[in-house]
PDB file of C-alpha atoms in Angstrom:
ATOM      1  CA  MET A   1      28.842  -7.010   6.689  1.00 64.00           C
ATOM      2  CA  SER A   2      28.989  -3.209   6.784  1.00 85.00           C
ATOM      3  CA  ARG A   3      31.749  -1.396   8.633  1.00 93.00           C
ATOM      4  CA  PRO A   4      30.969   0.088  12.043  1.00 97.00           C
ATOM      5  CA  ALA A   5      31.310   3.790  12.670  1.00 97.00           C
ATOM      6  CA  LEU A   6      33.172   3.075  15.884  1.00 97.00           C
ATOM      7  CA  LEU A   7      35.084   0.239  17.505  1.00 98.00           C
ATOM      8  CA  ALA A   8      35.247   0.405  21.304  1.00 98.00           C
ATOM      9  CA  THR A   9      37.873  -1.711  22.982  1.00 98.00           C
ATOM     10  CA  ASP A  10      38.963  -2.630  26.461  1.00 98.00           C
ATOM     11  CA  LEU A  11      42.705  -2.343  27.107  1.00 97.00           C
ATOM     12  CA  ASP A  12      44.196  -4.861  29.567  1.00 96.00           C
ATOM     13  CA  GLY A  13      43.717  -8.417  28.360  1.00 97.00           C
ATOM     14  CA  THR A  14      42.100  -7.214  25.125  1.00 98.00           C
ATOM     15  CA  LEU A  15      44.003  -4.588  23.132  1.00 98.00           C
ATOM     16  CA  LEU A  16      47.195  -4.783  25.192  1.00 97.00           C
ATOM     17  CA  ARG A  17      49.372  -7.867  25.309  1.00 97.00           C
ATOM     18  CA  SER A  18      49.790  -9.854  28.512  1.00 96.00           C
ATOM     19  CA  ASP A  19      52.877  -7.830  29.427  1.00 96.00           C
ATOM     20  CA  GLY A  20      50.782  -4.639  29.270  1.00 93.00           C
ATOM     21  CA  THR A  21      52.325  -3.321  26.053  1.00 95.00           C
ATOM     22  CA  LEU A  22      50.676  -2.055  22.888  1.00 96.00           C
ATOM     23  CA  SER A  23      52.251  -3.885  19.957  1.00 97.00           C
ATOM     24  CA  ASP A  24      53.530  -2.055  16.900  1.00 96.00           C
ATOM     25  CA  ARG A  25      50.995  -3.950  14.813  1.00 97.00           C
ATOM     26  CA  THR A  26      48.091  -2.838  16.988  1.00 97.00           C
ATOM     27  CA  ARG A  27      49.315   0.751  17.115  1.00 95.00           C
ATOM     28  CA  ALA A  28      49.478   0.825  13.312  1.00 96.00           C
ATOM     29  CA  ALA A  29      46.072  -0.850  12.961  1.00 97.00           C
ATOM     30  CA  VAL A  30      44.404   1.718  15.240  1.00 96.00           C
ATOM     31  CA  ALA A  31      45.918   4.586  13.243  1.00 95.00           C
ATOM     32  CA  ALA A  32      44.909   3.048   9.905  1.00 96.00           C
ATOM     33  CA  ALA A  33      41.352   2.437  11.075  1.00 95.00           C
ATOM     34  CA  GLU A  34      40.988   6.042  12.200  1.00 94.00           C
ATOM     35  CA  GLU A  35      42.375   7.205   8.847  1.00 95.00           C
ATOM     36  CA  SER A  36      39.837   5.027   7.012  1.00 95.00           C
ATOM     37  CA  GLY A  37      36.902   6.448   8.983  1.00 95.00           C
ATOM     38  CA  VAL A  38      36.434   3.867  11.754  1.00 96.00           C
ATOM     39  CA  GLU A  39      36.819   5.662  15.064  1.00 95.00           C
ATOM     40  CA  VAL A  40      38.540   3.698  17.846  1.00 96.00           C
ATOM     41  CA  VAL A  41      37.772   4.462  21.490  1.00 97.00           C
ATOM     42  CA  PHE A  42      39.498   2.941  24.514  1.00 97.00           C
ATOM     43  CA  VAL A  43      37.033   1.943  27.247  1.00 98.00           C
ATOM     44  CA  THR A  44      38.911   0.707  30.289  1.00 97.00           C
ATOM     45  CA  ALA A  45      38.785  -0.028  34.004  1.00 96.00           C
ATOM     46  CA  ARG A  46      42.095   1.823  34.319  1.00 95.00           C
ATOM     47  CA  PRO A  47      41.978   5.087  36.290  1.00 94.00           C
ATOM     48  CA  PRO A  48      42.978   8.343  34.607  1.00 94.00           C
ATOM     49  CA  ARG A  49      46.488   8.182  36.093  1.00 90.00           C
ATOM     50  CA  TRP A  50      47.242   4.968  34.139  1.00 91.00           C
ATOM     51  CA  LEU A  51      46.658   6.296  30.619  1.00 92.00           C
ATOM     52  CA  ASP A  52      49.661   8.573  30.061  1.00 88.00           C
ATOM     53  CA  GLU A  53      51.681   5.952  28.172  1.00 86.00           C
ATOM     54  CA  LEU A  54      48.946   5.614  25.528  1.00 90.00           C
ATOM     55  CA  ALA A  55      48.625   9.318  24.725  1.00 87.00           C
ATOM     56  CA  ASP A  56      49.947   8.849  21.189  1.00 87.00           C
ATOM     57  CA  ALA A  57      47.565   5.998  20.377  1.00 91.00           C
ATOM     58  CA  VAL A  58      44.109   7.232  21.350  1.00 90.00           C
ATOM     59  CA  GLY A  59      43.206   8.733  17.974  1.00 85.00           C
ATOM     60  CA  GLY A  60      42.185  12.170  16.802  1.00 85.00           C
ATOM     61  CA  HIS A  61      39.488  12.584  19.453  1.00 88.00           C
ATOM     62  CA  GLY A  62      42.211  12.382  22.100  1.00 91.00           C
ATOM     63  CA  VAL A  63      40.185  10.844  24.901  1.00 92.00           C
ATOM     64  CA  ALA A  64      39.728   7.572  26.769  1.00 96.00           C
ATOM     65  CA  LEU A  65      36.695   6.409  28.740  1.00 97.00           C
ATOM     66  CA  CYS A  66      38.184   5.094  31.970  1.00 96.00           C
ATOM     67  CA  GLY A  67      37.373   3.968  35.500  1.00 96.00           C
ATOM     68  CA  ASN A  68      34.672   1.628  34.124  1.00 97.00           C
ATOM     69  CA  GLY A  69      32.733   4.610  32.787  1.00 97.00           C
ATOM     70  CA  ALA A  70      33.356   7.009  35.668  1.00 97.00           C
ATOM     71  CA  PHE A  71      35.728   9.356  33.814  1.00 97.00           C
ATOM     72  CA  VAL A  72      36.285  10.834  30.369  1.00 97.00           C
ATOM     73  CA  LEU A  73      39.965  11.698  30.080  1.00 96.00           C
ATOM     74  CA  ASP A  74      41.663  14.024  27.621  1.00 94.00           C
ATOM     75  CA  VAL A  75      44.784  11.882  27.532  1.00 91.00           C
ATOM     76  CA  ALA A  76      47.209  14.331  25.929  1.00 86.00           C
ATOM     77  CA  ARG A  77      46.279  17.148  28.321  1.00 89.00           C
ATOM     78  CA  ARG A  78      46.030  14.736  31.289  1.00 91.00           C
ATOM     79  CA  GLU A  79      42.719  16.349  32.164  1.00 94.00           C
ATOM     80  CA  VAL A  80      39.466  14.684  33.214  1.00 95.00           C
ATOM     81  CA  VAL A  81      36.790  16.476  31.189  1.00 95.00           C
ATOM     82  CA  GLU A  82      33.803  14.592  32.593  1.00 95.00           C
ATOM     83  CA  SER A  83      33.237  12.528  35.728  1.00 95.00           C
ATOM     84  CA  HIS A  84      30.427  10.575  37.375  1.00 95.00           C
ATOM     85  CA  PRO A  85      31.338  10.266  41.076  1.00 96.00           C
ATOM     86  CA  PHE A  86      29.587   8.726  44.035  1.00 96.00           C
ATOM     87  CA  ALA A  87      27.426  11.063  46.091  1.00 95.00           C
ATOM     88  CA  PRO A  88      29.439  11.506  49.325  1.00 93.00           C
ATOM     89  CA  ALA A  89      26.501  10.442  51.512  1.00 93.00           C
ATOM     90  CA  ASP A  90      25.967   7.266  49.478  1.00 94.00           C
ATOM     91  CA  LEU A  91      29.656   6.408  49.586  1.00 95.00           C
ATOM     92  CA  ARG A  92      29.784   6.961  53.346  1.00 94.00           C
ATOM     93  CA  VAL A  93      27.002   4.416  53.888  1.00 95.00           C
ATOM     94  CA  LEU A  94      28.596   1.876  51.545  1.00 96.00           C
ATOM     95  CA  LEU A  95      31.924   2.123  53.342  1.00 95.00           C
ATOM     96  CA  ALA A  96      30.275   1.665  56.729  1.00 95.00           C
ATOM     97  CA  ASP A  97      28.232  -1.327  55.588  1.00 97.00           C
ATOM     98  CA  LEU A  98      31.214  -3.050  53.998  1.00 96.00           C
ATOM     99  CA  ARG A  99      33.433  -2.431  57.025  1.00 94.00           C
ATOM    100  CA  ALA A 100      30.784  -4.021  59.231  1.00 96.00           C
ATOM    101  CA  ALA A 101      30.401  -7.032  56.923  1.00 95.00           C
ATOM    102  CA  VAL A 102      34.068  -7.742  56.106  1.00 94.00           C
ATOM    103  CA  PRO A 103      36.504  -7.293  59.021  1.00 89.00           C
ATOM    104  CA  GLY A 104      39.881  -5.976  57.902  1.00 88.00           C
ATOM    105  CA  ILE A 105      38.629  -4.631  54.587  1.00 94.00           C
ATOM    106  CA  GLY A 106      40.637  -1.779  53.094  1.00 92.00           C
ATOM    107  CA  PHE A 107      39.496   0.918  50.696  1.00 93.00           C
ATOM    108  CA  ALA A 108      40.886   3.235  48.056  1.00 92.00           C
ATOM    109  CA  VAL A 109      39.136   5.674  45.754  1.00 93.00           C
ATOM    110  CA  GLU A 110      40.063   6.804  42.261  1.00 93.00           C
ATOM    111  CA  CYS A 111      39.365  10.473  41.615  1.00 91.00           C
ATOM    112  CA  ALA A 112      39.978  12.903  38.788  1.00 90.00           C
ATOM    113  CA  ASP A 113      43.242  13.977  40.420  1.00 87.00           C
ATOM    114  CA  GLY A 114      44.526  10.604  41.645  1.00 87.00           C
ATOM    115  CA  MET A 115      44.049   7.868  44.195  1.00 87.00           C
ATOM    116  CA  ARG A 116      43.446   8.058  47.959  1.00 87.00           C
ATOM    117  CA  ARG A 117      43.474   5.051  50.278  1.00 88.00           C
ATOM    118  CA  ASP A 118      43.031   4.180  53.905  1.00 87.00           C
ATOM    119  CA  GLU A 119      45.635   2.460  56.048  1.00 83.00           C
ATOM    120  CA  HIS A 120      44.089  -0.989  55.461  1.00 81.00           C
ATOM    121  CA  PHE A 121      44.376  -0.850  51.676  1.00 86.00           C
ATOM    122  CA  LEU A 122      47.843  -2.223  50.962  1.00 71.00           C
ATOM    123  CA  ASP A 123      49.346  -1.200  47.638  1.00 62.00           C
ATOM    124  CA  ALA A 124      52.872  -2.290  46.815  1.00 46.00           C
ATOM    125  CA  HIS A 125      53.164   0.482  44.235  1.00 52.00           C
ATOM    126  CA  ARG A 126      52.240   3.398  46.496  1.00 52.00           C
ATOM    127  CA  ASP A 127      53.201   4.615  49.930  1.00 49.00           C
ATOM    128  CA  ASP A 128      51.489   7.997  49.778  1.00 54.00           C
ATOM    129  CA  ALA A 129      47.926   9.324  49.822  1.00 57.00           C
ATOM    130  CA  VAL A 130      47.001   7.595  53.090  1.00 56.00           C
ATOM    131  CA  GLY A 131      44.525   9.041  55.568  1.00 57.00           C
ATOM    132  CA  HIS A 132      42.361  11.210  53.352  1.00 62.00           C
ATOM    133  CA  ASP A 133      38.613  11.540  53.829  1.00 73.00           C
ATOM    134  CA  LEU A 134      37.554   9.048  51.179  1.00 82.00           C
ATOM    135  CA  GLU A 135      33.948  10.252  51.109  1.00 77.00           C
ATOM    136  CA  ALA A 136      34.734  13.862  50.303  1.00 68.00           C
ATOM    137  CA  VAL A 137      36.909  13.760  47.217  1.00 74.00           C
ATOM    138  CA  GLY A 138      34.546  13.039  44.300  1.00 84.00           C
ATOM    139  CA  ALA A 139      35.330   9.354  44.003  1.00 93.00           C
ATOM    140  CA  GLY A 140      34.405   7.856  40.648  1.00 96.00           C
ATOM    141  CA  LYS A 141      35.603   4.367  41.524  1.00 95.00           C
ATOM    142  CA  LEU A 142      35.805   2.585  44.860  1.00 96.00           C
ATOM    143  CA  LEU A 143      38.354  -0.189  45.346  1.00 95.00           C
ATOM    144  CA  ALA A 144      38.060  -2.690  48.180  1.00 95.00           C
ATOM    145  CA  ARG A 145      40.521  -5.354  49.278  1.00 93.00           C
ATOM    146  CA  ALA A 146      40.490  -7.989  52.010  1.00 91.00           C
ATOM    147  CA  PRO A 147      43.758  -9.983  51.843  1.00 85.00           C
ATOM    148  CA  ASP A 148      42.581 -12.670  54.261  1.00 85.00           C
ATOM    149  CA  VAL A 149      39.410 -13.539  52.324  1.00 88.00           C
ATOM    150  CA  GLU A 150      39.355 -15.847  49.294  1.00 90.00           C
ATOM    151  CA  GLN A 151      38.648 -13.944  46.066  1.00 87.00           C
ATOM    152  CA  GLU A 152      35.344 -15.502  45.029  1.00 89.00           C
ATOM    153  CA  ALA A 153      33.972 -15.407  48.574  1.00 92.00           C
ATOM    154  CA  PHE A 154      35.052 -11.783  48.907  1.00 93.00           C
ATOM    155  CA  LEU A 155      33.353 -10.677  45.690  1.00 93.00           C
ATOM    156  CA  THR A 156      30.217 -12.577  46.628  1.00 94.00           C
ATOM    157  CA  ARG A 157      30.090 -10.912  50.034  1.00 95.00           C
ATOM    158  CA  VAL A 158      30.660  -7.449  48.566  1.00 96.00           C
ATOM    159  CA  SER A 159      27.903  -8.048  46.031  1.00 96.00           C
ATOM    160  CA  GLU A 160      25.500  -9.148  48.776  1.00 97.00           C
ATOM    161  CA  VAL A 161      26.223  -6.076  50.889  1.00 97.00           C
ATOM    162  CA  VAL A 162      26.135  -3.560  48.056  1.00 97.00           C
ATOM    163  CA  GLY A 163      23.093  -4.931  46.216  1.00 97.00           C
ATOM    164  CA  ASP A 164      21.854  -2.494  43.580  1.00 97.00           C
ATOM    165  CA  ARG A 165      23.375   0.577  45.275  1.00 97.00           C
ATOM    166  CA  ALA A 166      26.506   0.422  43.104  1.00 98.00           C
ATOM    167  CA  GLU A 167      27.962  -1.439  40.128  1.00 97.00           C
ATOM    168  CA  LEU A 168      30.420  -4.242  40.895  1.00 96.00           C
ATOM    169  CA  GLY A 169      32.686  -4.711  37.900  1.00 91.00           C
ATOM    170  CA  TYR A 170      35.189  -7.572  37.812  1.00 89.00           C
ATOM    171  CA  SER A 171      38.165  -6.751  35.559  1.00 91.00           C
ATOM    172  CA  GLY A 172      40.365  -9.656  36.616  1.00 87.00           C
ATOM    173  CA  ALA A 173      42.375  -7.786  39.249  1.00 83.00           C
ATOM    174  CA  VAL A 174      43.195 -10.409  41.878  1.00 83.00           C
ATOM    175  CA  GLY A 175      41.818  -9.762  45.351  1.00 83.00           C
ATOM    176  CA  LEU A 176      40.094  -6.552  44.334  1.00 91.00           C
ATOM    177  CA  ALA A 177      36.448  -5.456  44.248  1.00 94.00           C
ATOM    178  CA  GLU A 178      35.846  -2.501  41.906  1.00 96.00           C
ATOM    179  CA  LEU A 179      32.711  -0.410  42.419  1.00 97.00           C
ATOM    180  CA  THR A 180      31.269   2.518  40.500  1.00 98.00           C
ATOM    181  CA  PRO A 181      28.102   4.516  41.236  1.00 97.00           C
ATOM    182  CA  ARG A 182      24.790   2.947  40.364  1.00 97.00           C
ATOM    183  CA  GLY A 183      24.243   3.058  36.618  1.00 97.00           C
ATOM    184  CA  VAL A 184      27.870   3.916  35.835  1.00 98.00           C
ATOM    185  CA  THR A 185      29.390   1.200  33.637  1.00 98.00           C
ATOM    186  CA  LYS A 186      31.446   0.933  30.501  1.00 98.00           C
ATOM    187  CA  ALA A 187      28.129   0.786  28.642  1.00 98.00           C
ATOM    188  CA  SER A 188      26.847   4.048  30.121  1.00 97.00           C
ATOM    189  CA  GLY A 189      30.089   5.842  29.329  1.00 97.00           C
ATOM    190  CA  LEU A 190      30.184   4.537  25.775  1.00 97.00           C
ATOM    191  CA  GLN A 191      26.494   5.243  25.169  1.00 97.00           C
ATOM    192  CA  THR A 192      26.889   8.864  26.269  1.00 96.00           C
ATOM    193  CA  TRP A 193      29.971   9.279  24.067  1.00 94.00           C
ATOM    194  CA  CYS A 194      28.167   7.849  21.044  1.00 97.00           C
ATOM    195  CA  THR A 195      24.909   9.732  21.600  1.00 97.00           C
ATOM    196  CA  GLU A 196      26.781  13.042  21.701  1.00 95.00           C
ATOM    197  CA  ARG A 197      28.204  12.205  18.274  1.00 94.00           C
ATOM    198  CA  GLY A 198      25.041  10.797  16.708  1.00 97.00           C
ATOM    199  CA  ILE A 199      26.360   7.225  16.596  1.00 97.00           C
ATOM    200  CA  ALA A 200      23.743   4.505  17.124  1.00 98.00           C
ATOM    201  CA  ALA A 201      24.469   1.323  19.061  1.00 98.00           C
ATOM    202  CA  ARG A 202      23.966  -0.730  15.895  1.00 97.00           C
ATOM    203  CA  ASP A 203      26.974   1.074  14.359  1.00 97.00           C
ATOM    204  CA  VAL A 204      29.304   0.181  17.238  1.00 98.00           C
ATOM    205  CA  TRP A 205      31.473  -2.895  17.636  1.00 98.00           C
ATOM    206  CA  ALA A 206      32.895  -3.589  21.100  1.00 98.00           C
ATOM    207  CA  CYS A 207      35.806  -5.816  22.157  1.00 98.00           C
ATOM    208  CA  GLY A 208      36.450  -7.177  25.639  1.00 98.00           C
ATOM    209  CA  ASP A 209      37.714  -9.989  27.825  1.00 98.00           C
ATOM    210  CA  MET A 210      36.301  -9.744  31.365  1.00 96.00           C
ATOM    211  CA  PRO A 211      32.861  -9.523  33.065  1.00 95.00           C
ATOM    212  CA  ASN A 212      33.134  -5.749  33.520  1.00 96.00           C
ATOM    213  CA  ASP A 213      32.989  -5.564  29.707  1.00 98.00           C
ATOM    214  CA  LEU A 214      29.641  -7.370  29.510  1.00 98.00           C
ATOM    215  CA  PRO A 215      27.399  -4.261  29.762  1.00 97.00           C
ATOM    216  CA  MET A 216      29.354  -2.623  26.928  1.00 98.00           C
ATOM    217  CA  LEU A 217      29.230  -5.775  24.815  1.00 98.00           C
ATOM    218  CA  ALA A 218      25.481  -6.092  25.377  1.00 98.00           C
ATOM    219  CA  TRP A 219      24.876  -2.463  24.364  1.00 98.00           C
ATOM    220  CA  ALA A 220      26.970  -2.490  21.200  1.00 98.00           C
ATOM    221  CA  GLY A 221      25.636  -3.691  17.869  1.00 98.00           C
ATOM    222  CA  ARG A 222      28.309  -6.397  17.666  1.00 98.00           C
ATOM    223  CA  ALA A 223      30.170  -7.987  20.580  1.00 98.00           C
ATOM    224  CA  LEU A 224      33.673  -9.373  20.060  1.00 98.00           C
ATOM    225  CA  ALA A 225      35.545 -11.449  22.649  1.00 98.00           C
ATOM    226  CA  VAL A 226      39.272 -12.111  22.465  1.00 98.00           C
ATOM    227  CA  ALA A 227      40.119 -15.829  22.587  1.00 98.00           C
ATOM    228  CA  ASN A 228      41.631 -15.473  26.076  1.00 98.00           C
ATOM    229  CA  ALA A 229      38.421 -13.962  27.496  1.00 98.00           C
ATOM    230  CA  HIS A 230      36.534 -15.039  30.606  1.00 97.00           C
ATOM    231  CA  PRO A 231      34.008 -17.840  29.878  1.00 97.00           C
ATOM    232  CA  ASP A 232      31.050 -15.503  30.500  1.00 97.00           C
ATOM    233  CA  VAL A 233      32.388 -13.084  27.887  1.00 98.00           C
ATOM    234  CA  LEU A 234      33.025 -15.851  25.356  1.00 98.00           C
ATOM    235  CA  ALA A 235      29.446 -17.031  25.846  1.00 98.00           C
ATOM    236  CA  ALA A 236      28.019 -13.541  25.282  1.00 98.00           C
ATOM    237  CA  ALA A 237      30.037 -12.686  22.168  1.00 98.00           C
ATOM    238  CA  ASP A 238      28.779 -12.564  18.605  1.00 98.00           C
ATOM    239  CA  GLU A 239      32.313 -13.413  17.464  1.00 98.00           C
ATOM    240  CA  VAL A 240      35.471 -14.752  19.101  1.00 98.00           C
ATOM    241  CA  ILE A 241      38.608 -13.146  17.682  1.00 98.00           C
ATOM    242  CA  GLY A 242      42.329 -13.761  18.182  1.00 98.00           C
ATOM    243  CA  SER A 243      43.806 -13.459  21.649  1.00 98.00           C
ATOM    244  CA  ASN A 244      45.366 -10.297  22.990  1.00 98.00           C
ATOM    245  CA  ASP A 245      48.849 -11.772  22.508  1.00 98.00           C
ATOM    246  CA  ASP A 246      47.973 -12.575  18.889  1.00 98.00           C
ATOM    247  CA  ASP A 247      46.804  -8.973  18.286  1.00 98.00           C
ATOM    248  CA  GLY A 248      43.207 -10.083  17.816  1.00 98.00           C
ATOM    249  CA  VAL A 249      41.760  -6.556  17.863  1.00 98.00           C
ATOM    250  CA  ALA A 250      44.375  -5.429  15.352  1.00 98.00           C
ATOM    251  CA  GLN A 251      43.291  -8.269  13.047  1.00 98.00           C
ATOM    252  CA  VAL A 252      39.705  -6.983  13.199  1.00 98.00           C
ATOM    253  CA  LEU A 253      40.793  -3.415  12.518  1.00 98.00           C
ATOM    254  CA  GLU A 254      42.906  -4.524   9.561  1.00 97.00           C
ATOM    255  CA  ARG A 255      39.904  -6.400   8.178  1.00 96.00           C
ATOM    256  CA  LEU A 256      37.714  -3.319   8.537  1.00 96.00           C
ATOM    257  CA  THR A 257      40.297  -1.013   6.980  1.00 95.00           C
ATOM    258  CA  ALA A 258      40.482  -3.282   3.936  1.00 92.00           C
ATOM    259  CA  LEU A 259      36.711  -3.103   3.252  1.00 87.00           C
TER     260      LEU A 259
END
């Protein structure tokens, strides 16, 4: 099997271990792959503000595709160089429809310059950024939470209300619905990145673990699922590799570097 030009990988649950760390083995494997000519690109649901700790591991291109395709981040400079936000009018209607359908729902938005949330969106890690006009800040990703509604029922209800007006991507975050503008997915972000560099889908391998990775896995020439992946991802994969805690992506990169 020929080597890909690029390996795209999700972070949490895929490249990173269960404690959220990047192992020394994986860090070395990413660097060796880049040196051997296989570009590695991080494609993640994480917002731009959660990528600082990986600045030394993103490779020579220096960027990460984050927010489920909504942002392209220059990690070292901490600068969003491209974004695909909701149109304010569209977001306003979505918020109104979801508030009417799910009493007590809370919202936050991820933007190029950080997160804003309303008073109903409880976040144990933040006590700031409350009360902003969520529809007017160039939101690339909408987060919704309803603590009193069971997870599966909540996601089902959100999906019913939203329909095809936005993309609902499930990354495994408990109690959270994650929405990006219509057509904005990990696949769209990766496709744009590759097209700009003359890389065809057939020359891309993609690694993931959760349903929000499925569009990217379907677009790429070869789809790899870590052993700990969601059943839908395991079913869609061309190959099941080692788990995130066994450095499965690093094993693949080491194999490619040795070719």
